[in-house]
């Protein structure tokens, strides 16, 4: 039988205005026996997706601050927050990716556990259009690609006139609303064009919500693992080591050879074999056999 959860019966404060408890409550309850309590703090003061307030810190720092806001508001010792950032893939610039971060804070154990994932399944995209193009084949194809209307959009003037500098219409979920937003933003744009973007806030983007759910399960699995040295929750993978040897010639490839596991409380680390048990790389990844 699995050891008892270190957080059974505890309440964990989740800082969100965007309904993330819908996907995080289950893993925390079923995996840890913990109950989520939503702290609806105004996290927009930390910056927002639609860019009205410029983000001041990197996503991980923003996420830690968000969790701390909830702890301060509720007085609970356990806090949770999520943060996403979106942009081009670091190695493949035409491929959009999402970076999702979950931070769990345990004030009594002085523990911060971070789980992250690079998400290739994202609808993140933007496009400049004019109202007359609403029914064009190209824009229709783009709307299909970003999964509108199940996934919401944001519109703003492409060249905002001085009085419309802050005009930004969010959570557009219907064709009628999109038509209205295009007309409104075009009228406030010096060149009559509108910048349409995917609304990446979790409650507006089911694809992102699903990726936060996967990350929630990942974090809960980690919190159930206790450090072999000090017994703190959160023993898990903190990084990987490249160098898996080529099957033909033994040269080190860029593939993962070992995983580094670590404890956030005492600093203990261990190297472990790959989870899938692979000990050799296919020669197609080898810089010598397949340069
Ligand atoms: Zn080789
Ligand atoms: Zn430890």
Coordinates of C-alpha atoms and ligand atoms in Angstrom, one line a residue:
X1 CA 0.0 0.0 0.0
X2 CA 1.1 3.5 -0.8
X3 CA 2.3 5.6 2.2
X4 CA -0.2 8.1 3.6
X5 CA -0.2 11.5 1.9
X6 CA 1.7 14.1 3.9
X7 CA -1.1 16.5 3.0
X8 CA -4.2 14.4 3.8
X9 CA -6.9 16.5 5.3
X10 CA -5.1 19.8 4.6
X11 CA -6.4 22.8 2.9
X12 CA -4.3 24.3 0.1
X13 CA -5.0 27.8 -1.2
X14 CA -5.1 28.2 -5.0
X15 CA -4.6 31.7 -6.3
X16 CA -6.7 32.1 -9.4
X17 CA -9.4 34.2 -11.0
X18 CA -9.6 31.9 -14.0
X19 CA -11.3 28.8 -12.7
X20 CA -8.2 26.6 -12.5
X21 CA -9.7 24.8 -9.5
X22 CA -11.9 23.0 -12.1
X23 CA -8.8 20.9 -13.2
X24 CA -6.6 21.1 -10.1
X25 CA -9.1 20.1 -7.3
X26 CA -9.4 16.5 -8.5
X27 CA -5.7 15.6 -8.5
X28 CA -5.1 17.3 -5.1
X29 CA -8.1 15.5 -3.6
X30 CA -7.6 12.0 -5.1
X31 CA -3.8 12.1 -5.1
X32 CA -3.2 13.8 -1.7
X33 CA -6.5 13.9 0.1
X34 CA -6.1 17.7 0.2
X35 CA -8.8 20.3 -0.4
X36 CA -8.3 23.4 -2.6
X37 CA -9.5 26.7 -1.4
X38 CA -9.7 29.4 -4.1
X39 CA -8.2 32.8 -3.3
X40 CA -9.5 35.2 -5.9
X41 CA -6.7 37.7 -5.6
X42 CA -6.2 40.3 -8.3
X43 CA -3.3 38.6 -10.0
X44 CA -3.4 41.2 -12.8
X45 CA -1.2 43.4 -10.7
X46 CA 1.5 40.9 -11.5
X47 CA 0.9 41.4 -15.2
X48 CA -1.6 40.0 -17.6
X49 CA -1.7 38.0 -20.9
X50 CA -3.3 40.8 -22.8
X51 CA -0.4 43.0 -22.0
X52 CA -2.2 46.0 -20.4
X53 CA 0.1 45.7 -17.5
X54 CA 3.6 44.7 -18.7
X55 CA 4.9 41.6 -16.9
X56 CA 7.6 42.6 -14.6
X57 CA 9.2 39.2 -13.8
X58 CA 9.8 35.8 -15.5
X59 CA 6.9 33.3 -15.3
X60 CA 8.4 31.3 -12.4
X61 CA 8.9 34.4 -10.2
X62 CA 5.4 35.6 -11.2
X63 CA 4.0 32.2 -10.2
X64 CA 5.8 32.3 -6.8
X65 CA 4.4 35.8 -6.1
X66 CA 0.9 34.7 -7.1
X67 CA 1.0 31.8 -4.7
X68 CA 2.4 34.1 -2.0
X69 CA -0.5 36.6 -2.6
X70 CA -3.0 33.8 -1.8
X71 CA -1.1 32.7 1.3
X72 CA -1.2 36.3 2.6
X73 CA -4.9 36.7 1.8
X74 CA -6.0 33.4 3.5
X75 CA -3.4 32.9 6.2
X76 CA -3.1 29.3 5.1
X77 CA 0.4 27.7 5.2
X78 CA -0.1 25.8 1.9
X79 CA -0.4 27.6 -1.4
X80 CA -0.6 26.7 -5.1
X81 CA -0.4 28.9 -8.3
X82 CA -0.1 28.3 -12.0
X83 CA 1.4 30.4 -14.7
X84 CA 1.7 30.0 -18.4
X85 CA 3.8 31.8 -21.0
X86 CA 3.7 31.4 -24.8
X87 CA 5.9 32.0 -27.7
X88 CA 8.0 30.4 -30.4
X89 CA 9.8 27.1 -29.7
X90 CA 13.4 27.8 -28.7
X91 CA 14.8 25.6 -31.4
X92 CA 11.9 25.7 -34.0
X93 CA 10.8 29.3 -34.4
X94 CA 7.7 28.6 -36.4
X95 CA 6.3 26.2 -33.8
X96 CA 4.4 27.8 -31.0
X97 CA 4.8 26.3 -27.6
X98 CA 3.5 26.9 -24.1
X99 CA 5.5 26.8 -20.9
X100 CA 3.3 25.9 -18.0
X101 CA 4.5 26.3 -14.4
X102 CA 2.9 25.1 -11.1
X103 CA 4.4 26.2 -7.8
X104 CA 3.5 24.6 -4.5
X105 CA 4.5 26.4 -1.3
X106 CA 4.6 24.8 2.2
X107 CA 5.4 27.5 4.7
X108 CA 5.7 25.1 7.7
X109 CA 8.3 22.9 6.0
X110 CA 9.9 25.9 4.2
X111 CA 9.4 24.0 1.0
X112 CA 8.8 25.2 -2.6
X113 CA 8.1 22.5 -5.2
X114 CA 8.1 23.5 -8.9
X115 CA 6.8 21.5 -11.8
X116 CA 7.0 22.7 -15.4
X117 CA 6.2 21.4 -18.8
X118 CA 6.8 22.5 -22.3
X119 CA 3.5 22.1 -24.1
X120 CA 3.5 21.6 -27.9
X121 CA -0.3 21.3 -27.9
X122 CA -1.2 25.0 -27.8
X123 CA -3.4 27.2 -29.9
X124 CA -1.2 30.3 -29.3
X125 CA -1.3 32.5 -32.5
X126 CA -2.1 36.0 -33.7
X127 CA -3.1 37.6 -37.0
X128 CA -3.8 41.0 -38.4
X129 CA -7.1 41.3 -40.3
X130 CA -9.6 43.9 -41.6
X131 CA -13.4 43.6 -41.0
X132 CA -14.0 42.8 -44.7
X133 CA -11.8 39.7 -44.4
X134 CA -14.0 38.1 -41.7
X135 CA -15.4 35.6 -44.2
X136 CA -12.3 35.1 -46.3
X137 CA -11.0 31.6 -46.8
X138 CA -7.6 32.4 -45.1
X139 CA -9.2 33.9 -42.0
X140 CA -11.8 31.1 -41.8
X141 CA -8.9 28.6 -41.9
X142 CA -7.1 30.4 -39.2
X143 CA -10.2 30.5 -36.9
X144 CA -10.5 26.8 -37.4
X145 CA -6.8 26.3 -36.6
X146 CA -7.1 28.3 -33.3
X147 CA -10.3 26.3 -32.5
X148 CA -12.6 29.3 -32.4
X149 CA -15.3 29.5 -30.9
X150 CA -14.5 26.8 -28.3
X151 CA -11.3 28.8 -27.6
X152 CA -11.8 32.6 -27.2
X153 CA -10.0 35.4 -28.9
X154 CA -8.8 38.9 -28.1
X155 CA -9.0 41.9 -30.5
X156 CA -7.3 45.3 -30.5
X157 CA -6.5 48.0 -33.0
X158 CA -3.4 47.2 -35.1
X159 CA -2.4 50.9 -35.2
X160 CA -4.4 52.4 -32.3
X161 CA -5.3 56.0 -32.6
X162 CA -4.1 58.0 -29.5
X163 CA -7.5 57.9 -27.8
X164 CA -7.8 54.1 -28.3
X165 CA -4.3 53.1 -27.0
X166 CA -5.8 50.8 -24.3
X167 CA -8.7 49.4 -26.3
X168 CA -8.6 45.6 -26.0
X169 CA -11.7 43.3 -26.3
X170 CA -11.2 40.0 -24.5
X171 CA -13.0 36.7 -24.2
X172 CA -14.6 36.9 -27.7
X173 CA -16.5 33.6 -28.0
X174 CA -19.0 34.0 -30.8
X175 CA -19.0 35.0 -34.5
X176 CA -21.4 38.0 -33.7
X177 CA -19.0 39.2 -30.9
X178 CA -16.0 38.8 -33.3
X179 CA -17.7 40.8 -36.0
X180 CA -18.6 43.5 -33.5
X181 CA -15.0 43.6 -32.1
X182 CA -13.5 43.8 -35.5
X183 CA -15.7 46.8 -36.4
X184 CA -15.0 48.5 -33.2
X185 CA -11.2 48.0 -33.2
X186 CA -10.9 48.8 -37.0
X187 CA -12.6 52.2 -36.4
X188 CA -10.1 52.9 -33.6
X189 CA -7.1 51.9 -35.8
X190 CA -5.2 54.4 -37.9
X191 CA -4.8 51.8 -40.7
X192 CA -8.2 50.2 -40.2
X193 CA -6.6 46.8 -39.3
X194 CA -7.2 44.7 -36.2
X195 CA -4.8 42.5 -34.3
X196 CA -6.6 39.3 -33.4
X197 CA -4.9 37.0 -30.8
X198 CA -5.8 33.8 -29.0
X199 CA -7.1 34.5 -25.4
X200 CA -4.7 32.3 -23.5
X201 CA -6.3 32.8 -20.1
X202 CA -7.1 29.3 -18.7
X203 CA -10.9 29.8 -18.6
X204 CA -10.9 30.9 -22.3
X205 CA -8.7 28.1 -23.6
X206 CA -9.7 24.5 -23.0
X207 CA -6.4 23.2 -24.5
X208 CA -4.5 25.2 -21.9
X209 CA -6.8 24.0 -19.1
X210 CA -6.1 20.4 -20.1
X211 CA -2.4 21.1 -20.0
X212 CA -2.7 22.6 -16.4
X213 CA -4.6 19.4 -15.5
X214 CA -1.7 17.2 -16.7
X215 CA 0.7 19.3 -14.8
X216 CA -1.5 19.1 -11.7
X217 CA -1.2 15.3 -11.7
X218 CA 2.6 15.6 -12.3
X219 CA 2.9 17.8 -9.2
X220 CA 0.7 15.6 -7.0
X221 CA 2.8 12.5 -8.0
X222 CA 5.9 14.4 -6.9
X223 CA 4.4 15.6 -3.6
X224 CA 3.6 12.0 -2.8
X225 CA 7.3 11.0 -3.1
X226 CA 9.3 11.5 0.1
X227 CA 13.0 12.4 0.1
X228 CA 15.1 9.3 1.0
X229 CA 17.3 11.5 3.2
X230 CA 15.1 13.9 5.1
X231 CA 11.5 12.6 4.4
X232 CA 10.2 15.8 2.9
X233 CA 7.5 15.6 0.3
X234 CA 8.5 16.6 -3.3
X235 CA 11.3 14.2 -4.1
X236 CA 11.5 14.1 -7.9
X237 CA 13.1 14.8 -11.2
X238 CA 14.8 18.2 -11.3
X239 CA 16.7 17.8 -14.6
X240 CA 18.3 15.5 -17.1
X241 CA 21.8 14.6 -18.3
X242 CA 22.4 14.2 -22.0
X243 CA 24.9 11.6 -23.4
X244 CA 22.9 8.4 -24.2
X245 CA 25.5 6.3 -26.1
X246 CA 25.0 5.4 -29.8
X247 CA 24.1 1.7 -30.3
X248 CA 26.6 1.3 -33.1
X249 CA 29.7 3.3 -32.0
X250 CA 29.1 4.3 -28.4
X251 CA 29.5 8.0 -29.0
X252 CA 27.5 10.2 -26.6
X253 CA 24.4 11.7 -28.2
X254 CA 22.3 14.7 -27.2
X255 CA 19.6 12.3 -25.9
X256 CA 18.9 12.0 -22.2
X257 CA 21.2 9.4 -20.5
X258 CA 20.2 9.9 -16.9
X259 CA 17.7 11.8 -14.8
X260 CA 18.7 13.9 -11.9
X261 CA 16.3 13.7 -8.9
X262 CA 16.4 16.2 -6.0
X263 CA 14.9 17.3 -2.8
X264 CA 13.8 21.0 -2.4
X265 CA 14.2 20.8 1.4
X266 CA 17.7 19.3 2.1
X267 CA 19.4 19.6 -1.3
X268 CA 20.0 15.8 -1.7
X269 CA 20.4 14.8 -5.4
X270 CA 20.7 11.4 -7.1
X271 CA 21.3 10.2 -10.6
X272 CA 18.8 7.6 -11.9
X273 CA 18.5 5.7 -15.2
X274 CA 15.9 6.9 -17.8
X275 CA 12.4 6.1 -16.8
X276 CA 11.8 4.1 -20.1
X277 CA 14.9 1.9 -19.4
X278 CA 16.6 2.8 -22.7
X279 CA 20.4 2.4 -22.5
X280 CA 21.4 3.1 -26.1
X281 CA 20.5 5.7 -28.7
X282 CA 19.5 5.0 -32.3
X283 CA 22.4 5.8 -34.7
X284 CA 20.1 8.4 -36.3
X285 CA 20.8 10.6 -33.3
X286 CA 24.6 10.0 -33.4
X287 CA 26.9 12.9 -34.4
X288 CA 29.4 10.3 -35.7
X289 CA 27.2 7.8 -37.5
X290 CA 24.7 10.4 -38.8
X291 CA 26.4 13.8 -38.8
Ligands
LIG1 ZN1 27.2 6.2 -33.6
LIG2 ZN1 15.5 15.9 1.6

